[in-house]
Amino acid sequence: MPNLPNKFSKLPKTPPKPPSTTSPPPPDCSTIANLIINSENPESLTQTLQTFTQWTPNLVQAILKRLWNHGPKALQFFNLLENHPSYTHSAAAFDHAIDIGARMRDYKTIWTLMYRMRSRKLGPTPKTFAIITERYVSAGKADKAVKIFLSMHEHGCQQDLNSFNAFLDVLCKSKRADMAYRLFKIFRGRFRADVISYNIIANGFCLKKQTPRALEVMKDMVERGLEPTLTTYNILLKGYFRAGQIKEAWEFFLQMKKRKLEIDVVSYTTVVHGFGVAGEVEKARKVFDEMIGAGVLPSVATYNALIQVLCKKDCVENAIVVFEDMLRKGYMPNATTYNVVIRGLCHEGKMDMAIEYMDRMKDDYDCEPTFQTFNVVIRYYCDDGEIEKALEVFDKMNSGTCLPNLDTYNILIGAMFAKKKSADLLVAGKLLIGMSSNRVLTGDQLDLISFYNIIANFTRISPDQLASTKKIWDQVE
DNA sequence: GTAGGGTTAG
């Protein structure tokens, strides 16, 4: 059986060694992060953290980032460091801690941290409010978010056009374009709304596939004496494709050319991607070739769009031809490029090649596999019933730079329940417990009931089967 | 974290 998460390996538990006072170890953020995750005693952790004298804002940020899936531990770490003799938290560290608290929907912590931040004269900054309002909106509390935005100045942070635009964008990105537009109409005079404000709203309607509303916003801005920019046109162009209005999109693109707009790489990428998604592979290729003739160089994103299109609507071989061509021309592929190719390979059942590309990724500078990479490979192994191999990749993930997230657990556990073999269920149970001890789940009801619900949701397993599974879990513990 | 183009499958 492959290795399970640390919590279950039968290794003897040795307390973490505090760093020596004479020569502290090099600031290795993953070592420190693991130490925090595995510490069970706050006092000894405090001592360990206090002895270490080389805290820097960057190191603290890196550790908080790594503890992103371990909210309570991250906040514990943040709080313990507040009384350090030689280190004080930066505004960015406060923002990060607030973000973590907000993600756990721990609203009390958010406000406590904000008041502490204010008493230390570090903020809150507009960024702090962007974080807080975004989290409230994504928790379904948009009305509350509006109130918070409007009360920013009471917390010592003046609103301006930038923060107004940022907040409109938050509303729009959560598909609340109507609400954003209403708010916008009330305050556009006060904040002196600009082209960016209008673009944000127009994009908001495009995200909801309401291109007529987006056009209306564009008309509105022209009537108020603001000139649409290329970005405005690109937003509409993307909007037509997203709404499945391929013919309208193409006509809009032709209009853009006619009006002598300087069509840029974003416009072309939009069209290549849009045609591809619509299954018009040849048209996508034609536009790709056309842009080079027009003197607009493709970007990595353009290549990614074409490669993805070929993977989905043509075949992965042809996608790899473009990938190799891209390398030959001196482009540096990014994680998305690899993820798209790897997904294409997995989809055609070429798992060995997918793993090869995953290894190639690491050889490229700054292109470590992401959780998307791992999750895709794990998902396809699971779909093939190759759970052993999926767990091997999962192990790689635990020892690497990218920690498993909720999706990862869902994929693995779901596959194990789908097979319904007792040995697999045992592993699934252990993974579930690992998930809870790692606090991958956020919120406060981390009991077996919620586990049941999670499992039932994605496996549609019967309550009887669940009950017998519980017996297995009891044996595990 | 003031706007636009590439990543999940179902």
Coordinates of N, CA and C in Angstrom, one line a residue, chain A residues 146-372:
Chain A
V146 N -21.4 45.9 0.6 CA -21.6 47.3 0.2 C -21.5 48.2 1.4
K147 N -22.1 47.8 2.5 CA -22.1 48.7 3.7 C -20.6 48.8 4.2
I148 N -19.9 47.8 4.1 CA -18.5 47.8 4.5 C -17.7 48.8 3.6
F149 N -17.9 48.7 2.3 CA -17.3 49.6 1.4 C -17.6 51.1 1.7
L150 N -18.9 51.3 1.9 CA -19.3 52.7 2.2 C -18.9 53.2 3.6
S151 N -18.4 52.3 4.4 CA -18.0 52.7 5.8 C -16.4 52.7 5.9
M152 N -15.8 52.5 4.8 CA -14.3 52.5 4.8 C -13.7 53.7 5.6
H153 N -14.2 54.8 5.2 CA -13.6 56.1 5.8 C -13.7 56.1 7.3
E154 N -14.8 55.4 7.9 CA -14.9 55.4 9.3 C -13.8 54.5 10.0
H155 N -13.2 53.7 9.2 CA -12.1 52.9 9.7 C -10.7 53.5 9.3
G156 N -10.7 54.7 8.9 CA -9.5 55.4 8.6 C -8.9 55.2 7.2
C157 N -9.8 54.8 6.3 CA -9.4 54.5 4.9 C -10.3 55.2 3.9
Q158 N -9.9 56.3 3.3 CA -10.8 57.0 2.4 C -11.1 56.3 1.2
Q159 N -12.3 56.3 0.7 CA -12.6 55.7 -0.6 C -12.1 56.7 -1.7
D160 N -11.8 56.1 -2.8 CA -11.5 56.9 -4.0 C -11.9 56.1 -5.2
L161 N -11.6 56.6 -6.4 CA -12.0 56.0 -7.6 C -11.5 54.6 -7.7
N162 N -10.2 54.4 -7.3 CA -9.6 53.1 -7.4 C -10.3 52.1 -6.6
S163 N -10.6 52.4 -5.3 CA -11.3 51.5 -4.5 C -12.7 51.2 -4.9
F164 N -13.3 52.3 -5.5 CA -14.7 52.1 -6.0 C -14.7 51.1 -7.2
N165 N -13.7 51.3 -8.1 CA -13.6 50.4 -9.2 C -13.3 49.0 -8.8
A166 N -12.4 48.9 -7.8 CA -12.1 47.5 -7.3 C -13.3 46.9 -6.8
F167 N -14.1 47.6 -6.0 CA -15.3 47.0 -5.5 C -16.4 46.7 -6.5
L168 N -16.5 47.5 -7.5 CA -17.4 47.2 -8.6 C -17.0 45.9 -9.3
D169 N -15.7 45.8 -9.4 CA -15.2 44.6 -10.1 C -15.5 43.3 -9.2
V170 N -15.3 43.4 -7.9 CA -15.7 42.3 -7.1 C -17.1 41.9 -7.3
L171 N -18.0 42.9 -7.3 CA -19.4 42.5 -7.5 C -19.6 41.9 -8.9
C172 N -19.0 42.5 -9.9 CA -19.2 41.9 -11.3 C -18.6 40.5 -11.4
K173 N -17.5 40.3 -10.8 CA -16.9 38.9 -10.9 C -17.7 37.9 -10.2
S174 N -18.6 38.3 -9.3 CA -19.4 37.3 -8.7 C -20.8 37.3 -9.3
K175 N -20.8 37.8 -10.6 CA -22.1 37.8 -11.4 C -23.2 38.7 -10.8
R176 N -22.7 39.8 -10.2 CA -23.7 40.7 -9.6 C -23.6 42.0 -10.4
A177 N -23.6 41.9 -11.7 CA -23.5 43.1 -12.5 C -24.6 44.1 -12.3
D178 N -25.8 43.6 -12.1 CA -27.0 44.5 -11.9 C -26.8 45.3 -10.7
M179 N -26.4 44.7 -9.6 CA -26.2 45.4 -8.4 C -25.0 46.4 -8.5
A180 N -24.0 46.0 -9.2 CA -22.9 46.9 -9.5 C -23.3 48.1 -10.3
Y181 N -24.1 47.9 -11.3 CA -24.6 49.0 -12.1 C -25.5 50.0 -11.4
R182 N -26.3 49.4 -10.5 CA -27.1 50.3 -9.6 C -26.2 51.2 -8.7
L183 N -25.3 50.5 -8.1 CA -24.4 51.2 -7.2 C -23.6 52.3 -8.0
F184 N -23.2 51.9 -9.1 CA -22.4 52.7 -10.0 C -23.2 54.0 -10.4
K185 N -24.5 53.8 -10.7 CA -25.3 55.0 -11.1 C -25.5 56.0 -10.0
I186 N -25.5 55.4 -8.7 CA -25.6 56.3 -7.6 C -24.4 57.1 -7.3
F187 N -23.2 56.5 -7.5 CA -22.0 57.1 -7.0 C -21.0 57.5 -8.1
R188 N -21.5 57.4 -9.4 CA -20.5 57.7 -10.5 C -20.1 59.2 -10.5
G189 N -21.0 60.0 -10.0 CA -20.7 61.4 -10.0 C -19.6 61.7 -8.9
R190 N -19.9 61.2 -7.7 CA -19.1 61.4 -6.5 C -17.7 60.9 -6.7
F191 N -17.5 59.7 -7.4 CA -16.2 59.2 -7.6 C -15.6 59.5 -8.9
R192 N -16.3 60.3 -9.7 CA -15.8 60.6 -11.1 C -15.4 59.4 -11.9
A193 N -16.5 58.6 -12.1 CA -16.3 57.3 -12.8 C -15.5 57.5 -14.1
D194 N -14.7 56.6 -14.5 CA -13.9 56.7 -15.7 C -14.1 55.6 -16.6
V195 N -13.3 55.5 -17.7 CA -13.5 54.4 -18.7 C -13.4 53.0 -18.0
I196 N -12.5 53.0 -17.0 CA -12.3 51.7 -16.4 C -13.5 51.2 -15.6
S197 N -14.2 52.2 -15.0 CA -15.5 51.8 -14.3 C -16.5 51.2 -15.3
Y198 N -16.6 51.9 -16.4 CA -17.6 51.4 -17.4 C -17.1 50.1 -18.0
N199 N -15.8 49.9 -18.2 CA -15.4 48.6 -18.7 C -15.7 47.5 -17.7
I200 N -15.5 47.8 -16.4 CA -15.8 46.8 -15.4 C -17.2 46.3 -15.5
I201 N -18.1 47.3 -15.6 CA -19.6 47.0 -15.6 C -19.9 46.2 -16.9
A202 N -19.4 46.7 -18.0 CA -19.6 46.0 -19.3 C -19.2 44.6 -19.2
N203 N -18.0 44.4 -18.7 CA -17.5 43.0 -18.5 C -18.4 42.2 -17.6
G204 N -18.9 42.8 -16.6 CA -19.8 42.1 -15.7 C -21.0 41.6 -16.4
F205 N -21.6 42.3 -17.3 CA -22.7 41.8 -18.1 C -22.3 40.7 -19.1
C206 N -21.1 40.9 -19.6 CA -20.6 39.9 -20.5 C -20.4 38.5 -19.8
L207 N -19.9 38.6 -18.6 CA -19.7 37.4 -17.8 C -21.0 36.7 -17.6
K208 N -22.1 37.4 -17.6 CA -23.5 36.8 -17.4 C -24.1 36.5 -18.8
K209 N -23.3 36.6 -19.8 CA -23.7 36.4 -21.2 C -24.8 37.3 -21.6
Q210 N -24.8 38.5 -21.1 CA -25.8 39.5 -21.4 C -25.2 40.6 -22.3
T211 N -24.8 40.2 -23.5 CA -24.1 41.2 -24.4 C -25.0 42.4 -24.7
P212 N -26.3 42.3 -24.8 CA -27.1 43.6 -25.1 C -26.9 44.6 -23.9
R213 N -26.9 44.1 -22.7 CA -26.7 45.0 -21.5 C -25.3 45.6 -21.6
A214 N -24.3 44.8 -22.0 CA -23.0 45.3 -22.1 C -22.9 46.5 -23.1
L215 N -23.6 46.2 -24.2 CA -23.6 47.3 -25.3 C -24.3 48.5 -24.8
E216 N -25.3 48.3 -24.0 CA -26.1 49.4 -23.3 C -25.1 50.3 -22.5
V217 N -24.2 49.6 -21.7 CA -23.3 50.3 -20.9 C -22.3 51.1 -21.8
M218 N -21.9 50.5 -22.9 CA -21.0 51.1 -23.8 C -21.7 52.4 -24.4
K219 N -22.9 52.3 -24.7 CA -23.7 53.4 -25.2 C -23.7 54.5 -24.1
D220 N -24.0 54.1 -22.9 CA -24.1 55.0 -21.8 C -22.8 55.8 -21.6
M221 N -21.7 55.1 -21.8 CA -20.4 55.8 -21.6 C -20.1 56.8 -22.7
V222 N -20.5 56.5 -23.9 CA -20.3 57.4 -25.0 C -21.2 58.6 -24.8
E223 N -22.4 58.4 -24.4 CA -23.3 59.5 -24.2 C -22.8 60.5 -23.1
R224 N -22.0 59.9 -22.2 CA -21.4 60.8 -21.1 C -20.1 61.3 -21.5
G225 N -19.7 61.2 -22.8 CA -18.5 61.8 -23.3 C -17.2 61.0 -23.1
L226 N -17.4 59.7 -22.8 CA -16.2 58.9 -22.6 C -15.9 58.1 -23.8
E227 N -14.7 58.0 -24.3 CA -14.4 57.3 -25.5 C -14.0 55.8 -25.1
P228 N -14.8 54.9 -25.8 CA -14.4 53.5 -25.5 C -12.9 53.2 -25.9
T229 N -12.3 52.4 -25.2 CA -10.9 52.0 -25.5 C -10.8 50.7 -26.2
L230 N -9.7 50.3 -26.6 CA -9.5 48.9 -27.2 C -10.0 47.9 -26.2
T231 N -9.7 48.1 -24.9 CA -10.1 47.1 -23.9 C -11.6 47.0 -23.9
T232 N -12.3 48.1 -24.0 CA -13.8 48.0 -24.1 C -14.2 47.1 -25.2
Y233 N -13.6 47.3 -26.4 CA -14.0 46.4 -27.6 C -13.6 45.0 -27.3
N234 N -12.4 44.8 -26.7 CA -12.0 43.4 -26.4 C -13.0 42.7 -25.4
I235 N -13.5 43.5 -24.5 CA -14.5 42.9 -23.6 C -15.7 42.5 -24.3
L236 N -16.2 43.3 -25.2 CA -17.4 43.0 -26.0 C -17.2 41.8 -26.9
L237 N -16.0 41.8 -27.5 CA -15.6 40.7 -28.4 C -15.7 39.4 -27.7
K238 N -15.1 39.3 -26.5 CA -15.1 38.1 -25.7 C -16.5 37.8 -25.3
G239 N -17.3 38.8 -25.0 CA -18.6 38.6 -24.5 C -19.5 37.9 -25.6
Y240 N -19.3 38.3 -26.8 CA -20.1 37.6 -27.9 C -19.7 36.2 -28.0
F241 N -18.4 35.9 -27.9 CA -18.0 34.5 -28.0 C -18.5 33.7 -26.8
R242 N -18.4 34.3 -25.6 CA -18.8 33.6 -24.4 C -20.3 33.3 -24.5
A243 N -21.1 34.2 -25.1 CA -22.5 34.0 -25.2 C -22.9 33.1 -26.3
G244 N -21.9 32.6 -27.0 CA -22.1 31.7 -28.2 C -22.6 32.4 -29.4
Q245 N -22.4 33.7 -29.4 CA -22.8 34.5 -30.6 C -21.6 34.6 -31.6
I246 N -21.3 33.5 -32.2 CA -20.0 33.4 -33.0 C -20.1 34.4 -34.2
K247 N -21.2 34.4 -34.8 CA -21.4 35.2 -36.0 C -21.2 36.7 -35.6
E248 N -21.9 37.1 -34.6 CA -21.8 38.5 -34.1 C -20.4 38.8 -33.7
A249 N -19.7 37.9 -33.1 CA -18.4 38.1 -32.6 C -17.5 38.4 -33.8
W250 N -17.6 37.6 -34.9 CA -16.8 37.8 -36.1 C -17.1 39.2 -36.7
E251 N -18.4 39.5 -36.8 CA -18.8 40.8 -37.4 C -18.2 41.9 -36.5
F252 N -18.3 41.8 -35.2 CA -17.7 42.8 -34.3 C -16.2 43.0 -34.5
F253 N -15.6 41.8 -34.7 CA -14.1 41.9 -35.0 C -13.8 42.6 -36.3
L254 N -14.6 42.3 -37.3 CA -14.5 43.0 -38.6 C -14.7 44.5 -38.4
Q255 N -15.7 44.9 -37.6 CA -16.0 46.3 -37.4 C -14.8 46.9 -36.7
M256 N -14.2 46.2 -35.8 CA -13.0 46.8 -35.1 C -11.9 47.1 -36.1
K257 N -11.7 46.2 -37.0 CA -10.7 46.4 -38.1 C -11.1 47.7 -38.9
K258 N -12.4 47.7 -39.3 CA -12.9 48.8 -40.1 C -12.7 50.1 -39.5
R259 N -12.9 50.1 -38.2 CA -12.8 51.4 -37.5 C -11.3 51.8 -37.2
K260 N -10.4 51.0 -37.8 CA -9.0 51.3 -37.7 C -8.5 51.2 -36.2
L261 N -9.1 50.4 -35.4 CA -8.6 50.2 -34.1 C -7.3 49.3 -34.2
E262 N -6.3 49.6 -33.4 CA -5.1 48.8 -33.5 C -5.3 47.5 -32.8
I263 N -5.9 46.5 -33.5 CA -6.2 45.2 -33.0 C -4.9 44.6 -32.3
D264 N -5.0 44.2 -31.1 CA -3.8 43.7 -30.4 C -3.8 42.2 -30.1
V265 N -2.8 41.8 -29.4 CA -2.7 40.3 -29.2 C -3.8 39.8 -28.3
V266 N -4.4 40.6 -27.5 CA -5.6 40.2 -26.7 C -6.8 39.9 -27.6
S267 N -7.0 40.8 -28.6 CA -8.1 40.6 -29.5 C -7.9 39.3 -30.3
Y268 N -6.7 39.1 -30.8 CA -6.5 37.9 -31.6 C -6.6 36.6 -30.7
T269 N -6.1 36.7 -29.5 CA -6.2 35.5 -28.6 C -7.7 35.2 -28.4
T270 N -8.4 36.2 -28.2 CA -9.9 36.0 -27.9 C -10.5 35.3 -29.1
V271 N -10.2 35.7 -30.3 CA -10.8 35.2 -31.5 C -10.3 33.7 -31.7
V272 N -9.0 33.5 -31.5 CA -8.5 32.1 -31.7 C -9.2 31.2 -30.7
H273 N -9.3 31.6 -29.4 CA -9.9 30.8 -28.4 C -11.4 30.6 -28.7
G274 N -12.1 31.7 -29.0 CA -13.5 31.7 -29.3 C -13.9 30.8 -30.4
F275 N -13.2 30.9 -31.5 CA -13.4 30.0 -32.7 C -13.2 28.5 -32.3
G276 N -12.1 28.3 -31.5 CA -11.7 26.9 -31.2 C -12.8 26.3 -30.3
V277 N -13.2 27.0 -29.3 CA -14.3 26.5 -28.4 C -15.5 26.2 -29.2
A278 N -15.8 27.0 -30.2 CA -17.0 26.7 -31.0 C -16.8 25.6 -32.0
G279 N -15.6 25.0 -32.0 CA -15.3 23.9 -32.8 C -14.8 24.2 -34.2
E280 N -14.6 25.5 -34.4 CA -14.1 26.0 -35.7 C -12.6 26.0 -35.7
V281 N -12.0 24.8 -35.7 CA -10.5 24.7 -35.6 C -9.8 25.4 -36.7
E282 N -10.3 25.2 -37.9 CA -9.6 25.8 -39.1 C -9.6 27.3 -39.0
K283 N -10.7 27.9 -38.6 CA -10.8 29.4 -38.5 C -9.9 29.9 -37.4
A284 N -9.8 29.1 -36.3 CA -8.9 29.5 -35.2 C -7.4 29.5 -35.8
R285 N -7.1 28.5 -36.5 CA -5.7 28.4 -37.1 C -5.5 29.6 -38.0
K286 N -6.5 29.9 -38.8 CA -6.3 30.9 -39.8 C -6.1 32.3 -39.2
V287 N -6.8 32.5 -38.1 CA -6.7 33.8 -37.4 C -5.3 33.9 -36.8
F288 N -4.9 32.7 -36.2 CA -3.5 32.6 -35.6 C -2.5 33.0 -36.7
D289 N -2.6 32.4 -37.9 CA -1.6 32.8 -38.9 C -1.7 34.2 -39.4
E290 N -3.0 34.7 -39.4 CA -3.2 36.0 -39.9 C -2.5 37.1 -39.0
M291 N -2.6 36.8 -37.7 CA -2.0 37.9 -36.8 C -0.5 38.1 -37.0
I292 N 0.2 37.0 -37.3 CA 1.6 37.2 -37.5 C 1.8 38.0 -38.8
G293 N 1.0 37.8 -39.8 CA 1.0 38.6 -41.0 C 0.7 40.1 -40.7
A294 N -0.1 40.3 -39.8 CA -0.5 41.7 -39.4 C 0.5 42.3 -38.5
G295 N 1.5 41.6 -38.2 CA 2.6 42.2 -37.4 C 2.3 42.2 -35.9
V296 N 1.3 41.3 -35.5 CA 1.1 41.2 -34.0 C 1.6 39.8 -33.6
L297 N 2.6 39.8 -32.7 CA 3.2 38.6 -32.3 C 2.3 37.8 -31.3
P298 N 2.1 36.5 -31.5 CA 1.4 35.8 -30.5 C 2.1 35.8 -29.1
S299 N 1.3 35.7 -28.1 CA 1.9 35.6 -26.7 C 1.8 34.1 -26.3
V300 N 2.3 33.8 -25.1 CA 2.2 32.5 -24.6 C 0.7 32.2 -24.4
A301 N -0.1 33.1 -24.0 CA -1.5 32.9 -23.9 C -2.2 32.5 -25.2
T302 N -1.7 33.2 -26.3 CA -2.2 32.8 -27.6 C -1.9 31.4 -28.0
Y303 N -0.7 31.0 -27.7 CA -0.3 29.6 -28.0 C -1.1 28.7 -27.1
N304 N -1.3 29.0 -25.8 CA -2.1 28.2 -24.9 C -3.5 28.0 -25.5
A305 N -4.1 29.1 -26.0 CA -5.4 29.0 -26.6 C -5.5 28.0 -27.7
L306 N -4.5 28.2 -28.6 CA -4.5 27.3 -29.8 C -4.2 25.8 -29.4
I307 N -3.3 25.6 -28.5 CA -3.0 24.3 -28.0 C -4.2 23.6 -27.4
Q308 N -4.9 24.4 -26.6 CA -6.0 23.9 -25.9 C -7.1 23.5 -26.9
V309 N -7.3 24.3 -27.9 CA -8.3 24.1 -28.9 C -8.0 22.8 -29.7
L310 N -6.7 22.6 -30.0 CA -6.3 21.4 -30.8 C -6.5 20.2 -29.9
C311 N -6.2 20.3 -28.6 CA -6.4 19.2 -27.7 C -7.8 18.8 -27.7
K312 N -8.7 19.7 -27.6 CA -10.1 19.4 -27.4 C -10.8 19.1 -28.7
K313 N -10.5 19.8 -29.7 CA -11.3 19.6 -31.0 C -10.6 18.9 -32.1
D314 N -9.3 18.7 -31.9 CA -8.5 18.0 -33.0 C -7.9 16.8 -32.3
C315 N -6.6 16.8 -32.2 CA -6.0 15.7 -31.4 C -4.7 16.2 -30.7
V316 N -4.3 15.5 -29.7 CA -3.2 16.0 -28.9 C -1.9 16.0 -29.7
E317 N -1.7 15.1 -30.7 CA -0.5 15.1 -31.5 C -0.3 16.5 -32.2
N318 N -1.4 17.0 -32.8 CA -1.3 18.3 -33.5 C -1.0 19.4 -32.5
A319 N -1.6 19.2 -31.3 CA -1.3 20.2 -30.2 C 0.2 20.2 -29.9
I320 N 0.7 19.0 -29.8 CA 2.2 18.9 -29.4 C 3.1 19.5 -30.5
V321 N 2.6 19.4 -31.8 CA 3.4 20.0 -32.8 C 3.5 21.5 -32.6
V322 N 2.4 22.1 -32.2 CA 2.4 23.5 -31.9 C 3.2 23.8 -30.7
F323 N 3.1 23.0 -29.7 CA 3.9 23.2 -28.5 C 5.4 23.2 -28.8
E324 N 5.8 22.2 -29.6 CA 7.3 22.1 -30.0 C 7.7 23.3 -30.8
D325 N 6.7 23.7 -31.7 CA 7.0 24.9 -32.5 C 7.2 26.2 -31.7
M326 N 6.4 26.2 -30.6 CA 6.5 27.4 -29.7 C 7.9 27.4 -29.0
L327 N 8.3 26.2 -28.6 CA 9.6 26.1 -27.9 C 10.7 26.5 -28.9
R328 N 10.6 26.0 -30.2 CA 11.6 26.3 -31.2 C 11.7 27.9 -31.4
K329 N 10.6 28.5 -31.3 CA 10.6 30.0 -31.5 C 11.1 30.8 -30.3
G330 N 11.5 30.0 -29.3 CA 12.0 30.7 -28.1 C 11.0 31.1 -27.0
Y331 N 9.8 30.7 -27.1 CA 8.8 31.0 -26.1 C 9.1 30.1 -24.9
M332 N 8.8 30.7 -23.7 CA 8.9 29.9 -22.5 C 7.5 29.5 -22.0
P333 N 7.2 28.2 -22.2 CA 5.8 27.8 -21.8 C 5.6 28.0 -20.3
N334 N 4.4 28.3 -19.9 CA 4.1 28.4 -18.4 C 3.3 27.2 -18.0
A335 N 2.9 27.3 -16.7 CA 2.2 26.1 -16.1 C 0.9 25.8 -16.9
T336 N 0.3 26.8 -17.4 CA -1.0 26.6 -18.1 C -0.7 25.8 -19.4
T337 N 0.4 26.2 -20.1 CA 0.7 25.5 -21.3 C 0.8 24.0 -21.0
Y338 N 1.6 23.7 -20.0 CA 1.8 22.3 -19.6 C 0.5 21.6 -19.2
N339 N -0.2 22.3 -18.4 CA -1.4 21.7 -17.9 C -2.4 21.4 -19.0
V340 N -2.4 22.3 -20.0 CA -3.3 22.0 -21.2 C -2.9 20.8 -21.9
V341 N -1.6 20.7 -22.2 CA -1.0 19.5 -22.9 C -1.2 18.2 -22.1
I342 N -0.9 18.3 -20.8 CA -1.1 17.2 -19.9 C -2.5 16.7 -19.9
R343 N -3.4 17.6 -19.8 CA -4.8 17.3 -19.8 C -5.2 16.6 -21.1
G344 N -4.7 17.1 -22.2 CA -5.0 16.5 -23.5 C -4.4 15.1 -23.6
L345 N -3.2 14.9 -23.1 CA -2.7 13.5 -23.1 C -3.5 12.6 -22.2
C346 N -3.8 13.0 -21.0 CA -4.7 12.2 -20.1 C -6.0 11.8 -20.8
H347 N -6.5 12.8 -21.5 CA -7.8 12.6 -22.1 C -7.8 11.5 -23.2
E348 N -6.6 11.4 -23.9 CA -6.5 10.4 -24.9 C -5.9 9.1 -24.3
G349 N -5.8 9.0 -23.0 CA -5.4 7.8 -22.3 C -3.8 7.6 -22.4
K350 N -3.1 8.7 -22.7 CA -1.6 8.6 -22.8 C -1.0 9.0 -21.5
M351 N -1.3 8.2 -20.5 CA -0.9 8.6 -19.1 C 0.6 8.6 -19.0
D352 N 1.3 7.7 -19.6 CA 2.8 7.7 -19.4 C 3.4 9.0 -20.0
M353 N 2.9 9.4 -21.1 CA 3.4 10.6 -21.7 C 3.0 11.8 -20.8
A354 N 1.8 11.8 -20.3 CA 1.4 12.8 -19.4 C 2.4 13.0 -18.2
I355 N 2.8 11.8 -17.7 CA 3.8 11.9 -16.6 C 5.2 12.4 -17.1
E356 N 5.5 12.0 -18.3 CA 6.8 12.6 -18.9 C 6.7 14.1 -18.9
Y357 N 5.6 14.6 -19.4 CA 5.5 16.1 -19.5 C 5.5 16.7 -18.1
M358 N 4.9 16.0 -17.2 CA 4.9 16.6 -15.8 C 6.4 16.7 -15.3
D359 N 7.2 15.7 -15.6 CA 8.6 15.8 -15.2 C 9.4 16.8 -16.0
R360 N 9.0 17.0 -17.3 CA 9.6 18.1 -18.1 C 9.4 19.4 -17.5
M361 N 8.2 19.6 -16.9 CA 7.8 20.8 -16.4 C 8.7 21.3 -15.3
K362 N 9.1 20.4 -14.5 CA 10.0 20.7 -13.3 C 11.4 21.2 -13.9
D363 N 11.8 20.6 -15.0 CA 13.1 21.0 -15.5 C 13.1 22.5 -16.0
D364 N 11.9 23.0 -16.4 CA 11.8 24.4 -16.8 C 11.9 25.3 -15.6
Y365 N 12.6 26.3 -15.7 CA 12.7 27.3 -14.6 C 11.3 27.8 -14.3
D366 N 11.0 27.8 -13.0 CA 9.8 28.5 -12.5 C 8.5 27.8 -13.0
C367 N 8.6 26.6 -13.3 CA 7.4 26.0 -13.9 C 7.1 24.7 -13.1
E368 N 7.0 24.8 -11.8 CA 6.7 23.6 -11.0 C 5.3 23.2 -11.3
P369 N 5.0 21.9 -11.2 CA 3.6 21.4 -11.4 C 2.7 22.1 -10.4
T370 N 1.5 22.5 -10.8 CA 0.5 23.2 -9.9 C -0.5 22.1 -9.4
F371 N -1.4 22.6 -8.5 CA -2.4 21.6 -8.1 C -3.3 21.2 -9.2
Q372 N -3.4 22.0 -10.2 CA -4.2 21.6 -11.4 C -3.5 20.4 -12.1

